[in-house]
mmCIF file of C-alpha atoms in Angstrom:
data_model
loop_
_atom_site.group_PDB
_atom_site.id
_atom_site.type_symbol
_atom_site.label_atom_id
_atom_site.label_comp_id
_atom_site.label_asym_id
_atom_site.label_seq_id
_atom_site.Cartn_x
_atom_site.Cartn_y
_atom_site.Cartn_z
ATOM 1 C CA MET A 891 13.086 -5.407 12.584
ATOM 2 C CA LYS A 892 11.965 -3.987 9.233
ATOM 3 C CA VAL A 893 9.861 -6.140 6.920
ATOM 4 C CA PHE A 894 9.000 -4.951 3.419
ATOM 5 C CA LEU A 895 7.065 -5.824 0.287
ATOM 6 C CA LYS A 896 8.244 -3.801 -2.681
ATOM 7 C CA GLY A 897 6.877 -3.410 -6.187
ATOM 8 C CA MET A 898 3.389 -4.827 -5.747
ATOM 9 C CA GLU A 899 1.402 -3.908 -8.864
ATOM 10 C CA PHE A 900 -2.354 -3.678 -9.220
ATOM 11 C CA PHE A 901 -4.914 -2.409 -11.708
ATOM 12 C CA ALA A 902 -7.567 -0.271 -10.036
ATOM 13 C CA TYR A 903 -9.990 2.624 -10.451
ATOM 14 C CA HIS A 904 -8.768 5.331 -8.075
ATOM 15 C CA GLY A 905 -8.629 9.014 -8.940
ATOM 16 C CA VAL A 906 -10.614 12.215 -9.194
ATOM 17 C CA ASN A 907 -11.000 12.219 -12.985
ATOM 18 C CA LYS A 908 -13.971 10.481 -14.590
ATOM 19 C CA GLU A 909 -11.664 8.607 -16.973
ATOM 20 C CA GLU A 910 -9.633 7.176 -14.084
ATOM 21 C CA LYS A 911 -12.794 5.810 -12.511
ATOM 22 C CA ILE A 912 -13.986 4.255 -15.794
ATOM 23 C CA LEU A 913 -10.781 3.094 -17.496
ATOM 24 C CA GLY A 914 -8.649 2.386 -14.433
ATOM 25 C CA GLN A 915 -4.857 2.388 -14.303
ATOM 26 C CA ARG A 916 -1.798 0.680 -12.837
ATOM 27 C CA PHE A 917 -0.692 1.358 -9.291
ATOM 28 C CA LYS A 918 2.476 0.284 -7.532
ATOM 29 C CA VAL A 919 2.520 -0.170 -3.778
ATOM 30 C CA ASP A 920 5.502 -0.571 -1.462
ATOM 31 C CA VAL A 921 5.059 -1.259 2.233
ATOM 32 C CA GLU A 922 7.520 -1.362 5.098
ATOM 33 C CA PHE A 923 6.526 -2.304 8.594
ATOM 34 C CA TYR A 924 8.424 -2.753 11.810
ATOM 35 C CA VAL A 925 8.037 -5.579 14.291
ATOM 36 C CA ASP A 926 9.941 -6.582 17.401
ATOM 37 C CA GLU A 927 12.976 -8.777 16.871
ATOM 38 C CA VAL A 928 11.769 -12.248 15.958
ATOM 39 C CA LYS A 929 12.448 -14.965 18.524
ATOM 40 C CA GLY A 930 12.813 -18.433 17.106
ATOM 41 C CA ASP A 931 12.153 -19.616 13.569
ATOM 42 C CA ASN A 932 8.376 -19.906 13.534
ATOM 43 C CA ILE A 933 5.935 -17.943 11.350
ATOM 44 C CA ASP A 934 3.764 -17.365 14.424
ATOM 45 C CA ASN A 935 6.521 -15.105 15.792
ATOM 46 C CA THR A 936 6.233 -12.585 12.966
ATOM 47 C CA VAL A 937 3.770 -11.218 10.402
ATOM 48 C CA SER A 938 3.037 -13.266 7.282
ATOM 49 C CA TYR A 939 4.137 -11.502 4.090
ATOM 50 C CA SER A 940 1.412 -13.373 2.241
ATOM 51 C CA TYR A 941 -1.236 -12.044 4.622
ATOM 52 C CA VAL A 942 -0.022 -8.458 4.169
ATOM 53 C CA TYR A 943 0.032 -8.836 0.378
ATOM 54 C CA LYS A 944 -3.555 -10.130 0.365
ATOM 55 C CA LEU A 945 -4.630 -7.294 2.651
ATOM 56 C CA VAL A 946 -3.078 -4.684 0.345
ATOM 57 C CA ARG A 947 -4.582 -6.318 -2.756
ATOM 58 C CA GLU A 948 -8.068 -6.392 -1.199
ATOM 59 C CA ILE A 949 -7.882 -2.679 -0.411
ATOM 60 C CA VAL A 950 -6.363 -1.540 -3.719
ATOM 61 C CA GLU A 951 -8.544 -3.697 -5.963
ATOM 62 C CA GLY A 952 -11.657 -3.897 -3.791
ATOM 63 C CA LYS A 953 -12.292 -0.277 -2.829
ATOM 64 C CA ASN A 954 -12.400 3.011 -4.731
ATOM 65 C CA PHE A 955 -10.706 6.196 -3.573
ATOM 66 C CA ASN A 956 -10.538 9.658 -5.092
ATOM 67 C CA LEU A 957 -7.150 10.379 -3.536
ATOM 68 C CA MET A 958 -3.980 8.323 -3.387
ATOM 69 C CA GLU A 959 -3.527 9.838 0.068
ATOM 70 C CA SER A 960 -6.733 8.155 1.246
ATOM 71 C CA LEU A 961 -5.698 4.851 -0.323
ATOM 72 C CA ALA A 962 -2.274 4.954 1.347
ATOM 73 C CA LYS A 963 -3.828 5.839 4.709
ATOM 74 C CA GLU A 964 -6.320 2.945 4.494
ATOM 75 C CA ILE A 965 -3.543 0.475 3.673
ATOM 76 C CA GLY A 966 -1.323 1.822 6.447
ATOM 77 C CA ASN A 967 -4.008 1.752 9.110
ATOM 78 C CA GLU A 968 -5.029 -1.812 8.225
ATOM 79 C CA ILE A 969 -1.425 -3.023 8.435
ATOM 80 C CA LEU A 970 -0.898 -1.119 11.681
ATOM 81 C CA ALA A 971 -3.958 -2.880 13.120
ATOM 82 C CA ILE A 972 -1.989 -6.149 12.997
ATOM 83 C CA ASP A 973 -0.949 -6.825 16.589
ATOM 84 C CA LYS A 974 2.792 -7.323 16.005
ATOM 85 C CA VAL A 975 3.230 -4.248 13.754
ATOM 86 C CA LYS A 976 4.702 -1.198 15.526
ATOM 87 C CA GLU A 977 5.138 1.219 12.604
ATOM 88 C CA VAL A 978 4.228 1.296 8.926
ATOM 89 C CA LEU A 979 5.307 3.152 5.788
ATOM 90 C CA VAL A 980 3.162 2.886 2.657
ATOM 91 C CA LYS A 981 4.108 4.243 -0.751
ATOM 92 C CA VAL A 982 1.409 4.406 -3.456
ATOM 93 C CA ILE A 983 2.424 5.273 -7.017
ATOM 94 C CA LYS A 984 0.325 6.043 -10.086
ATOM 95 C CA VAL A 985 2.399 4.636 -12.911
ATOM 96 C CA SER A 986 0.843 6.852 -15.614
ATOM 97 C CA PRO A 987 -0.833 9.808 -13.907
ATOM 98 C CA PRO A 988 -3.206 11.904 -16.036
ATOM 99 C CA ILE A 989 -1.018 15.009 -16.056
ATOM 100 C CA ASP A 990 -0.380 17.216 -19.072
ATOM 101 C CA GLY A 991 3.361 16.777 -19.035
ATOM 102 C CA ILE A 992 6.127 14.226 -19.032
ATOM 103 C CA LEU A 993 6.821 12.407 -15.787
ATOM 104 C CA GLU A 994 7.634 8.888 -14.779
ATOM 105 C CA GLU A 995 5.174 8.528 -11.917
ATOM 106 C CA ALA A 996 3.378 10.365 -9.126
ATOM 107 C CA GLY A 997 2.842 9.106 -5.616
ATOM 108 C CA VAL A 998 2.381 9.576 -1.911
ATOM 109 C CA GLU A 999 3.893 8.128 1.247
ATOM 110 C CA TYR A 1000 2.058 7.538 4.494
ATOM 111 C CA ARG A 1001 3.896 6.770 7.734
ATOM 112 C CA LYS A 1002 2.369 6.036 11.125
ATOM 113 C CA LYS A 1003 3.474 4.602 14.469
ATOM 114 C CA LYS A 1004 1.381 2.990 17.191
#
């Protein structure tokens, strides 16, 4: 069964440029993770969306990374460490990347299975 949280937005200080580390910027994060089919109608039989959101927020807002790739990998590995999670896909997007050109966003995806 696929579970997802889409469009999480955070303000953080990730990037290789000095300005990114000082001024910060907006990031969007989407996560998908796969669990076995849920039996019954009890939260203990699945993974709490609230827990995953808090985990993502703690990583994005609480740590600093030069690369979005490293940020996505950290998020993915932490979610995959949850016992019931079998596979994870993490998408990290810089909403306004510091690129000399016109583009909507830049991002990375990280996928991993147990």
